Amino acid sequence: NAGVTQTPKFRILKIGQSMTLQCTQDMNHNYMYWYRQDPGMGLKLIYYSVGAGITDKGEVPNGYNVSRSTTEDFPLRLELAAPSQTSVYFCASSYSPGDRDYTDTQYFGPGTRLTVL
Amino acid sequence: GQQVMQIPQYQHVQEGEDFTTYCNSSTTLSNIQWYKQRPGGHPVFLIQLVKSGEVKKQKRLTFQFGEAKKNSSLHITATQTTDVGTYFCAVSAYDKVIFGPGTSLSVIP
């Protein structure tokens, strides 16, 4: 199993450009998440998905969009990139048995380091 | 809403000293997880605690879940330079997982 893979590893964008961060997991997990981590800070949840076709906002969704057409893929779209979106983006997945107050281990991808100039 | 706090924010220890980080929640938890993130790396799962008062050990690491299931601690005995990184607790909150702000550990050789 490759686990959670993310592409690209690094990217520099100009203000106003757009891009898609790719995330794929091969563990058949139903839950997937996108976090951003600013330098020296903790993880902030951007969007998450509890299954194919279902997405929901996290703590900091503004400026981002997601889709979940398959169990495996959970791409994150940045429209009109801004310097405030300079960060490291982590995708994660986990399995939840359906108890909405319980979730199993989160497996993280290696991250995408994004700089917006 | 759910709030998760961790103390201390930073800790610098001499190699061989012990280290403890604490995680506190504003509400009763169903479970709690601990993750470690090495500098430049991604968070890696360490352990999950589910039962009130539960204590689990992994070599030099001891994890404890409070009796009231509102707090947890991670204790490292005789720190080594390989322990350097940020330690996060994480709690389940209705479909989401909320991470604490983390405790950054530096170990001076």
PDB file of C-alpha atoms in Angstrom, chain B residues 31-106:
ATOM      1  CA  ASN B  31     -11.243   8.905  22.630  1.00  0.00           C
ATOM      2  CA  ILE B  32      -7.995  10.765  22.222  1.00  0.00           C
ATOM      3  CA  GLN B  33      -5.108  10.269  19.848  1.00  0.00           C
ATOM      4  CA  TRP B  34      -1.496  11.399  19.969  1.00  0.00           C
ATOM      5  CA  TYR B  35       0.636  12.243  16.959  1.00  0.00           C
ATOM      6  CA  LYS B  36       4.274  13.183  16.487  1.00  0.00           C
ATOM      7  CA  GLN B  37       5.566  15.461  13.753  1.00  0.00           C
ATOM      8  CA  ARG B  38       9.296  15.606  13.110  1.00  0.00           C
ATOM      9  CA  PRO B  39      10.661  18.923  11.776  1.00  0.00           C
ATOM     10  CA  GLY B  40       9.833  19.114   8.076  1.00  0.00           C
ATOM     11  CA  GLY B  41       7.729  15.964   8.235  1.00  0.00           C
ATOM     12  CA  HIS B  42       4.097  15.033   8.493  1.00  0.00           C
ATOM     13  CA  PRO B  43       2.120  13.983  11.591  1.00  0.00           C
ATOM     14  CA  VAL B  44       2.474  10.314  12.440  1.00  0.00           C
ATOM     15  CA  PHE B  45       0.039   8.460  14.654  1.00  0.00           C
ATOM     16  CA  LEU B  46       1.441   7.286  17.992  1.00  0.00           C
ATOM     17  CA  ILE B  47      -1.450   5.901  19.997  1.00  0.00           C
ATOM     18  CA  GLN B  48      -5.161   6.045  20.757  1.00  0.00           C
ATOM     19  CA  LEU B  49      -6.722   5.988  24.236  1.00  0.00           C
ATOM     20  CA  VAL B  50     -10.356   5.070  24.738  1.00  0.00           C
ATOM     21  CA  LYS B  51     -11.022   4.031  28.333  1.00  0.00           C
ATOM     22  CA  SER B  52     -11.239   6.237  31.408  1.00  0.00           C
ATOM     23  CA  GLY B  53      -7.962   6.138  33.332  1.00  0.00           C
ATOM     24  CA  GLU B  54      -6.248   4.147  30.595  1.00  0.00           C
ATOM     25  CA  VAL B  55      -2.444   4.018  30.626  1.00  0.00           C
ATOM     26  CA  LYS B  56      -0.451   2.749  27.657  1.00  0.00           C
ATOM     27  CA  LYS B  57       3.288   2.484  27.208  1.00  0.00           C
ATOM     28  CA  GLN B  58       5.484   2.451  24.138  1.00  0.00           C
ATOM     29  CA  LYS B  59       9.101   1.966  25.217  1.00  0.00           C
ATOM     30  CA  ARG B  60      10.026   5.295  26.876  1.00  0.00           C
ATOM     31  CA  LEU B  61       6.639   6.907  26.129  1.00  0.00           C
ATOM     32  CA  THR B  62       3.746   6.680  28.604  1.00  0.00           C
ATOM     33  CA  PHE B  63       0.272   7.874  27.631  1.00  0.00           C
ATOM     34  CA  GLN B  64      -2.530   8.440  30.112  1.00  0.00           C
ATOM     35  CA  PHE B  65      -6.230   9.247  29.704  1.00  0.00           C
ATOM     36  CA  GLY B  66      -7.846  11.077  32.604  1.00  0.00           C
ATOM     37  CA  GLU B  67     -10.518   9.498  34.770  1.00  0.00           C
ATOM     38  CA  ALA B  68     -13.063  12.073  33.597  1.00  0.00           C
ATOM     39  CA  LYS B  69     -11.959  11.613  29.951  1.00  0.00           C
ATOM     40  CA  LYS B  70     -11.324  15.345  29.571  1.00  0.00           C
ATOM     41  CA  ASN B  71      -7.534  15.337  29.679  1.00  0.00           C
ATOM     42  CA  SER B  72      -4.543  13.289  28.680  1.00  0.00           C
ATOM     43  CA  SER B  73      -0.790  13.324  29.085  1.00  0.00           C
ATOM     44  CA  LEU B  74       2.251  12.071  27.236  1.00  0.00           C
ATOM     45  CA  HIS B  75       5.389  11.445  29.277  1.00  0.00           C
ATOM     46  CA  ILE B  76       8.785  10.654  27.794  1.00  0.00           C
ATOM     47  CA  THR B  77      11.402   9.157  30.100  1.00  0.00           C
ATOM     48  CA  ALA B  78      15.079   9.960  29.500  1.00  0.00           C
ATOM     49  CA  THR B  79      14.644  11.960  26.301  1.00  0.00           C
ATOM     50  CA  GLN B  80      16.849  11.327  23.299  1.00  0.00           C
ATOM     51  CA  THR B  81      17.620  13.534  20.307  1.00  0.00           C
ATOM     52  CA  THR B  82      15.315  11.309  18.242  1.00  0.00           C
ATOM     53  CA  ASP B  83      12.397  12.570  20.357  1.00  0.00           C
ATOM     54  CA  VAL B  84      12.673  16.058  18.846  1.00  0.00           C
ATOM     55  CA  GLY B  85       9.471  17.226  17.190  1.00  0.00           C
ATOM     56  CA  THR B  86       5.993  18.492  17.884  1.00  0.00           C
ATOM     57  CA  TYR B  87       3.513  16.347  19.753  1.00  0.00           C
ATOM     58  CA  PHE B  88      -0.170  16.836  19.014  1.00  0.00           C
ATOM     59  CA  CYS B  89      -3.209  15.441  20.722  1.00  0.00           C
ATOM     60  CA  ALA B  90      -6.335  15.001  18.625  1.00  0.00           C
ATOM     61  CA  VAL B  91      -9.956  14.410  19.561  1.00  0.00           C
ATOM     62  CA  SER B  92     -13.047  13.320  17.670  1.00  0.00           C
ATOM     63  CA  ALA B  93     -15.812  15.879  17.298  1.00  0.00           C
ATOM     64  CA  TYR B  94     -18.774  14.819  15.196  1.00  0.00           C
ATOM     65  CA  ASP B  95     -17.235  13.719  11.893  1.00  0.00           C
ATOM     66  CA  LYS B  96     -14.161  15.852  12.445  1.00  0.00           C
ATOM     67  CA  VAL B  97     -10.880  15.421  14.244  1.00  0.00           C
ATOM     68  CA  ILE B  98      -9.666  18.473  16.112  1.00  0.00           C
ATOM     69  CA  PHE B  99      -5.962  18.803  16.770  1.00  0.00           C
ATOM     70  CA  GLY B 100      -4.485  20.611  19.722  1.00  0.00           C
ATOM     71  CA  PRO B 101      -1.927  23.358  19.011  1.00  0.00           C
ATOM     72  CA  GLY B 102       0.953  20.992  19.826  1.00  0.00           C
ATOM     73  CA  THR B 103       3.957  20.984  22.131  1.00  0.00           C
ATOM     74  CA  SER B 104       7.293  21.507  20.433  1.00  0.00           C
ATOM     75  CA  LEU B 105      10.110  19.547  22.075  1.00  0.00           C
ATOM     76  CA  SER B 106      13.782  20.421  21.664  1.00  0.00           C
TER      77      SER B 106
END
